[in-house]
Coordinates of C-alpha atoms in Angstrom, one line a residue:
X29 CA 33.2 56.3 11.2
X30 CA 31.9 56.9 7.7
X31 CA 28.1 56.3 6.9
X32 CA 27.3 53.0 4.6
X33 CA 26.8 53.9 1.3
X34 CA 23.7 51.2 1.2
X35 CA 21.6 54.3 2.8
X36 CA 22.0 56.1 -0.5
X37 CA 22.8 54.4 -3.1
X38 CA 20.4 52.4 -5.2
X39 CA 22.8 48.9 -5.6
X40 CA 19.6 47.6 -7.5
X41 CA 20.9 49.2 -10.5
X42 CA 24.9 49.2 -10.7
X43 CA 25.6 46.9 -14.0
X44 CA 29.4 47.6 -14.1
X45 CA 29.3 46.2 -10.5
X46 CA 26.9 43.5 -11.2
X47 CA 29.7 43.1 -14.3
X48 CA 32.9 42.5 -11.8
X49 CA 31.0 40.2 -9.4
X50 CA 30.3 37.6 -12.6
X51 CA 34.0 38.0 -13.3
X52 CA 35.0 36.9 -9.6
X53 CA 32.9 34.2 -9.8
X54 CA 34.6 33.0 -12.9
X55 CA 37.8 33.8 -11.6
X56 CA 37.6 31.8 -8.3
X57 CA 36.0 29.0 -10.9
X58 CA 39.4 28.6 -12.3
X59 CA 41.1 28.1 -8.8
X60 CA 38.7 25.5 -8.6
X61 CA 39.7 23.9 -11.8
X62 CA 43.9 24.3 -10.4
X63 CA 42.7 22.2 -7.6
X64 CA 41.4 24.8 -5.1
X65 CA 38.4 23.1 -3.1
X66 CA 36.4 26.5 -4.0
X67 CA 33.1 25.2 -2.4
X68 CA 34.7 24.4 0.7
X69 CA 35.9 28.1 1.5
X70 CA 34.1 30.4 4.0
X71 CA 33.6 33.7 2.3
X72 CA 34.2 37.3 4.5
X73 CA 32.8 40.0 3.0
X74 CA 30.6 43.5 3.2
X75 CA 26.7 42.3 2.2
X76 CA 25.4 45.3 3.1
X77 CA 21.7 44.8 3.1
X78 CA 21.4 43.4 -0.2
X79 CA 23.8 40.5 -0.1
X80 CA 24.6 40.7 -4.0
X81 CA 27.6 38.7 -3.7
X82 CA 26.7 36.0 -1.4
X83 CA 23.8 34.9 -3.8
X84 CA 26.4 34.6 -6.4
X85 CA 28.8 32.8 -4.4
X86 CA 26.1 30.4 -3.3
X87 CA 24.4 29.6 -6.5
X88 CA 27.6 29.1 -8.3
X89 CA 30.2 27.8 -6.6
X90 CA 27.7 26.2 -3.9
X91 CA 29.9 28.1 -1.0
X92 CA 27.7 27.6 2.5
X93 CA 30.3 29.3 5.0
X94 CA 29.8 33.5 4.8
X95 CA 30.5 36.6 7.0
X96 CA 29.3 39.8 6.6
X97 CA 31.2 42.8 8.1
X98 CA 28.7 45.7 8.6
X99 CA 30.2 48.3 11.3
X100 CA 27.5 51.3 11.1
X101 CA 24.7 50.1 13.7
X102 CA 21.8 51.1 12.2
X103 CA 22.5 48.9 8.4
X104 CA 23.6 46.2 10.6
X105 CA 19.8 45.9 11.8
X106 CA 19.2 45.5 8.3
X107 CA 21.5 43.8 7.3
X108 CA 20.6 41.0 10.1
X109 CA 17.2 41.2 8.8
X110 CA 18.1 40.9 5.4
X111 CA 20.5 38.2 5.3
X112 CA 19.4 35.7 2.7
X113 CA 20.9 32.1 4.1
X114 CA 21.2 31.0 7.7
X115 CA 24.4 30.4 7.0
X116 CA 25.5 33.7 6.7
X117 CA 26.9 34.9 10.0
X118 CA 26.1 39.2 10.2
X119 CA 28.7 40.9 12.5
X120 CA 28.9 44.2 13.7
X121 CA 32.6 44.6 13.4
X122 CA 34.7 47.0 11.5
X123 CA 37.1 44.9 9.5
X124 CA 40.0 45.9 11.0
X125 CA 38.4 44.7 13.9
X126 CA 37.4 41.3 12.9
X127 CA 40.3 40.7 10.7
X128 CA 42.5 40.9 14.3
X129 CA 40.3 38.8 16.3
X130 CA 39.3 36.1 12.8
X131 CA 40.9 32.8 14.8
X132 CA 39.3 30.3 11.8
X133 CA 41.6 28.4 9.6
X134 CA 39.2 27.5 7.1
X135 CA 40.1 28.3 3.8
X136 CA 39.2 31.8 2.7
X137 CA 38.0 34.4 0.0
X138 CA 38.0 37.8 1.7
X139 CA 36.4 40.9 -0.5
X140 CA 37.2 44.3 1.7
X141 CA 34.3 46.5 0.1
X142 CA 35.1 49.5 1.5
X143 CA 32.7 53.1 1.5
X144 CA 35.3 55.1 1.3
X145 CA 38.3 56.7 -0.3
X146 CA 42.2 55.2 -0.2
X147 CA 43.8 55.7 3.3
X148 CA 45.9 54.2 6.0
X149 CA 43.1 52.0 7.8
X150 CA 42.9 50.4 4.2
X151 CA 46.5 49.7 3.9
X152 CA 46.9 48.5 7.6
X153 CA 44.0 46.2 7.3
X154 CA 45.9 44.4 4.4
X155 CA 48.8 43.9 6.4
X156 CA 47.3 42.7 9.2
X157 CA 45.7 40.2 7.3
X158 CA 48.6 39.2 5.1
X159 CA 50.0 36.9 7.8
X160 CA 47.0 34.8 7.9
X161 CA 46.3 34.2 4.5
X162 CA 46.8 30.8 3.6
X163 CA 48.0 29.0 0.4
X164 CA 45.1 28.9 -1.9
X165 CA 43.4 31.9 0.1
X166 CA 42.2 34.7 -1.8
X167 CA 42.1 38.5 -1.2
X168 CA 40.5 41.3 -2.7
X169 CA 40.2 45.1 -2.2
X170 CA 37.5 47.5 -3.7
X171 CA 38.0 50.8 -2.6
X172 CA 36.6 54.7 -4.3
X173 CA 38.5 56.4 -6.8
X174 CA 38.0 59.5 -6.4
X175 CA 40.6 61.5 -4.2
X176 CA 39.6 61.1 -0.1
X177 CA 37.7 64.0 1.5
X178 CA 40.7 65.4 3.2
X179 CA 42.2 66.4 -0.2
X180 CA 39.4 66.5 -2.8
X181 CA 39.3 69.9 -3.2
X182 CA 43.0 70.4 -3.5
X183 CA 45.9 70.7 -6.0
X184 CA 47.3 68.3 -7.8
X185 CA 50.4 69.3 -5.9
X186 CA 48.7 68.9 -2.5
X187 CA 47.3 65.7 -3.2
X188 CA 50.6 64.5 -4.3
X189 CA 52.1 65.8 -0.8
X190 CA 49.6 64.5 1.1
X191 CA 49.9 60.4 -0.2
X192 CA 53.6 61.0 0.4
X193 CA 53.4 62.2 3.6
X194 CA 50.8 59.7 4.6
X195 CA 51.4 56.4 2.8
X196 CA 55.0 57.2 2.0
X197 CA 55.2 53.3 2.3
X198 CA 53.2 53.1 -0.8
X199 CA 52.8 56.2 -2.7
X200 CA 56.1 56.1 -4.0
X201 CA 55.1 55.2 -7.5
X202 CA 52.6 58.0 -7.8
X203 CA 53.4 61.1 -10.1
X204 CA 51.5 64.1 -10.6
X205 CA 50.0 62.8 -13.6
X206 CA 48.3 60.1 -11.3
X207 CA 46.4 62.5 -8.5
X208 CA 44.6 64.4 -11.4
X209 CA 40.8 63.8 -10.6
X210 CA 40.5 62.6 -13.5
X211 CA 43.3 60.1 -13.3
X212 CA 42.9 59.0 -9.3
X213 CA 42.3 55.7 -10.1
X214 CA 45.4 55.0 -11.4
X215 CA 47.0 56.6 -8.2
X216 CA 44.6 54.3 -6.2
X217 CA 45.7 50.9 -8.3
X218 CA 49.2 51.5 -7.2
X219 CA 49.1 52.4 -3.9
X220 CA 46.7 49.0 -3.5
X221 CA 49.5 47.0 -6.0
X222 CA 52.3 48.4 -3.3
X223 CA 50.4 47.5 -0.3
X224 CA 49.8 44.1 -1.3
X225 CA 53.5 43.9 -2.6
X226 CA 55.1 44.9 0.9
X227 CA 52.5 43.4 3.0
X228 CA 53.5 39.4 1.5
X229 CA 57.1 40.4 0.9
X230 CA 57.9 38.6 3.8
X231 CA 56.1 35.2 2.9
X232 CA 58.6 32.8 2.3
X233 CA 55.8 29.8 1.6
X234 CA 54.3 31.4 -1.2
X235 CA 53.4 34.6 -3.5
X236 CA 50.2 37.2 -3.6
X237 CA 49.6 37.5 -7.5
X238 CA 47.1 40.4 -8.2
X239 CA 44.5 38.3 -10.7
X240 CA 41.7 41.2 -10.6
X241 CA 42.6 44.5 -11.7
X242 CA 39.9 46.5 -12.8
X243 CA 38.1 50.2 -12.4
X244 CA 34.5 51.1 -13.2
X245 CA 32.1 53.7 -12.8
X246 CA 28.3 53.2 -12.1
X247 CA 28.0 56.3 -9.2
X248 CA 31.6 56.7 -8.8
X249 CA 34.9 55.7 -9.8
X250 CA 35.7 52.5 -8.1
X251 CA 39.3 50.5 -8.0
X252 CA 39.6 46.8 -7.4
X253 CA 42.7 45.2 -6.8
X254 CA 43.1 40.9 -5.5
X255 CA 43.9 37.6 -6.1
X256 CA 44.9 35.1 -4.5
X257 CA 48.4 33.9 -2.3
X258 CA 49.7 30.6 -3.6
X259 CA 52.5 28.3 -4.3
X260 CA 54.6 29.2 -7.6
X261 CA 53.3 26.0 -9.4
X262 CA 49.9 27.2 -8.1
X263 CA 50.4 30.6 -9.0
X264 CA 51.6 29.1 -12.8
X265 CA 48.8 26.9 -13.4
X266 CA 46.4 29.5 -12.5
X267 CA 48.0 32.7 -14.2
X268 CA 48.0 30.1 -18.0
X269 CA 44.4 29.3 -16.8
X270 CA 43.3 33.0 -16.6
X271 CA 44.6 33.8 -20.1
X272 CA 42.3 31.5 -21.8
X273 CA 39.3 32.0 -19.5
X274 CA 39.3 35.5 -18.7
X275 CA 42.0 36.9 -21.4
X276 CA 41.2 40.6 -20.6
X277 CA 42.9 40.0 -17.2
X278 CA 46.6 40.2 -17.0
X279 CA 48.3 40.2 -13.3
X280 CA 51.5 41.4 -14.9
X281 CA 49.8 44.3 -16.2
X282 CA 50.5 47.9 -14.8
X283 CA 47.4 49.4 -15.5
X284 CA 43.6 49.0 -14.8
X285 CA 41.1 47.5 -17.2
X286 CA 37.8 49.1 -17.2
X287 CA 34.1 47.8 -16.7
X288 CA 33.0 50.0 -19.1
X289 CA 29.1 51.4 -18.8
X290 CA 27.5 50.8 -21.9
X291 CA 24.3 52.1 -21.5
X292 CA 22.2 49.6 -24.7
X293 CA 18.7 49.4 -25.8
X294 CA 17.8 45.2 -26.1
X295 CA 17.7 46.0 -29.9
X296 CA 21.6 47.7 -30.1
X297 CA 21.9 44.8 -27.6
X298 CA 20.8 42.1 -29.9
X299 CA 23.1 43.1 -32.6
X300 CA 26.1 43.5 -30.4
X301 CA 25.6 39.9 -29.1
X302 CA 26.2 39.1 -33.0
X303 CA 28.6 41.6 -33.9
X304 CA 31.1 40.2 -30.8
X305 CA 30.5 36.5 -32.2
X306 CA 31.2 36.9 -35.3
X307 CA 34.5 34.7 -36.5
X308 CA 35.0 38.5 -38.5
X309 CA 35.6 41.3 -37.1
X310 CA 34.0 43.1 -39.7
X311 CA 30.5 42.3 -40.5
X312 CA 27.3 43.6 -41.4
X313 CA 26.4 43.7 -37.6
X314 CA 29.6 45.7 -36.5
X315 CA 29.1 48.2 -39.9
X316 CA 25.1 48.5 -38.5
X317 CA 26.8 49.3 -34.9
X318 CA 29.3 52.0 -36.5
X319 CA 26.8 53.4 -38.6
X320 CA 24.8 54.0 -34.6
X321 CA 27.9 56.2 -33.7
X322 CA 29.6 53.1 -31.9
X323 CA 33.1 53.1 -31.9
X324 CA 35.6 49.7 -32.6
X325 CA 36.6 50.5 -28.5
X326 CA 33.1 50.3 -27.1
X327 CA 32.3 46.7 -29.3
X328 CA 35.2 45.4 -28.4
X329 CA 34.8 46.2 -25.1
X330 CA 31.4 44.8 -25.1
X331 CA 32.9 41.5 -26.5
X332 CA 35.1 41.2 -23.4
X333 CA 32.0 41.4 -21.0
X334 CA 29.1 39.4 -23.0
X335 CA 29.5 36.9 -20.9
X336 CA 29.3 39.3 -17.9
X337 CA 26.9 42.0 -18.6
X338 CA 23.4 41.8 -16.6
X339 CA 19.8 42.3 -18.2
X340 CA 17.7 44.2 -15.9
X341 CA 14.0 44.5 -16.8
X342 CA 11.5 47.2 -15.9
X343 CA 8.4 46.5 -14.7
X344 CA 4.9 49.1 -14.3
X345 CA 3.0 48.2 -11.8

């Protein structure tokens, strides 16, 4: 059982993270405004001992019904004594563990937040849990981008062997091209876009539509694929909804959108905030910006995430 990354990584300071929590929040905003009864749903995710996530959920979209999954024994003390809300129920499970024994019907947002690197528990714990999703349920899956332990040091050629001969389900769609180091994620995104393809292919009473897909890189390459399983009039009202709301986000899409890090002083800051509102895309902000050594990719970029983007202050005490 792998260790929990809370032990050594600082999750204080992860803005591209911080980035894709304030787009799921905005995201399960607009199933709320399809219909979906948002702060009715119970929430089942990995808090860790920092509980990032469940604030969020709380203060925004008022949810009162949380899980948190921790399975190493040691974080789970922690994360027991951490755990912001009463409401938030702390269990030592793995999730493949609680996702077999989870008996509730309540309506459901599950975020699988996994340590690791892509593998078969991953993919088995999606379809186990495919058959209980319900319409109006969502499901998302964060997972490393970087290759797994067993092949990191290898080939490209070995690491292309090794997902076929071990998530041959899946790993079809993976070229050479993709295992690169540099280019894992994009093997990672579709192995997670063919799990959640053949674990719902079944459904009759509905379709998975993959919302969120999006990479980003505070420590580590990290890959996050979800959305939610609804009705096709559900599933249409929604998918028009996301283009105006969060237009970066396209579920047809067959590639990732990054979170990029841009790593700002307040004053650069300042004068991005203007150059991004700007009715024209050339102005004497954006020239100020180029003149800086910014390029047209990194401000518009940074006019995808304004919204999104946390301020983090430093204090000397």
């Amino acid at each position: 059982m792998p260790r929990s990354t809370a032990k050594f990584i600082s999750y204080d300071l992860r803005p591209a993270k911080q980035s894709e929590r304030r787009i799921l929040i905005d995201l399960l905003s607009i199933g709320g405004d399809c219909g979906l009864p948002i702060n009715t749903y119970r929430y089942v995710g990995m808090g860790a001992n920092r509980f990032y996530d469940y604030l969020l959920l709380h203060k925004y979209l008022g949810i009162n019904k949380m899980v948190s999954l921790e399975h190493d024994q040691k974080m789970f003390l922690r994360a027991e004594f951490n755990a912001p809300y009463k409401f938030i129920e702390v269990k030592q499970l793995t999730s493949a563990a609680f996702i077999s024994g989870d008996l509730n019907v309540d309506p459901t947002i599950y975020w699988l937040d996994y340590d690791g690197g892509i593998g078969q528990h991953l993919v088995k714990d999606i379809i186990s849990l495919s058959p209980k999703l319900k319409q109006g349920d969502f499901c998302f899956v964060t997972v490393s981008g970087t290759p797994p332990g067993a092949i990191d040091k290898s080939s490209d050629e070995e690491r292309l062997i090794f997902l076929h001969e071990n998530l041959p389900e899946v790993s079809g769609a993976c070229s050479i091209e993709d295992v690169e180091r540099s280019n894992f994620p994009d093997a990672v995104h579709k192995i997670l876009i063919a799990t959640f393809k053949n674990a719902f292919a079944q459904r009759r009473d509905g379709r998975f539509v993959p919302f969120l897909q999006v990479e980003y890189a505070d420590s580590q390459p990290m890959v996050t694929v979800g959305g939610a399983f609804l009705s096709d009039g559900q599933a249409l009202n929604m998918a028009s909804k996301v283009r105006i709301g969060l237009p970066f986000l396209d579920a047809n899409t067959t590639s990732l959108y990054e979170i990029r890090s841009l790593h700002l002083t307040e004053r650069e800051r300042a004068i991005f905030d203007r150059a991004v509102t700007s009715p024209k895309r050339r102005c004497v902000e954006r020239n100020a910006l180029m003149k800086l050594g910014f390029k047209d990719i990194e401000i518009d970029a940074y006019k995808d995430l304004v919204r999104y983007l946390p301020r983090y202050v430093e204090t000397m005490v």
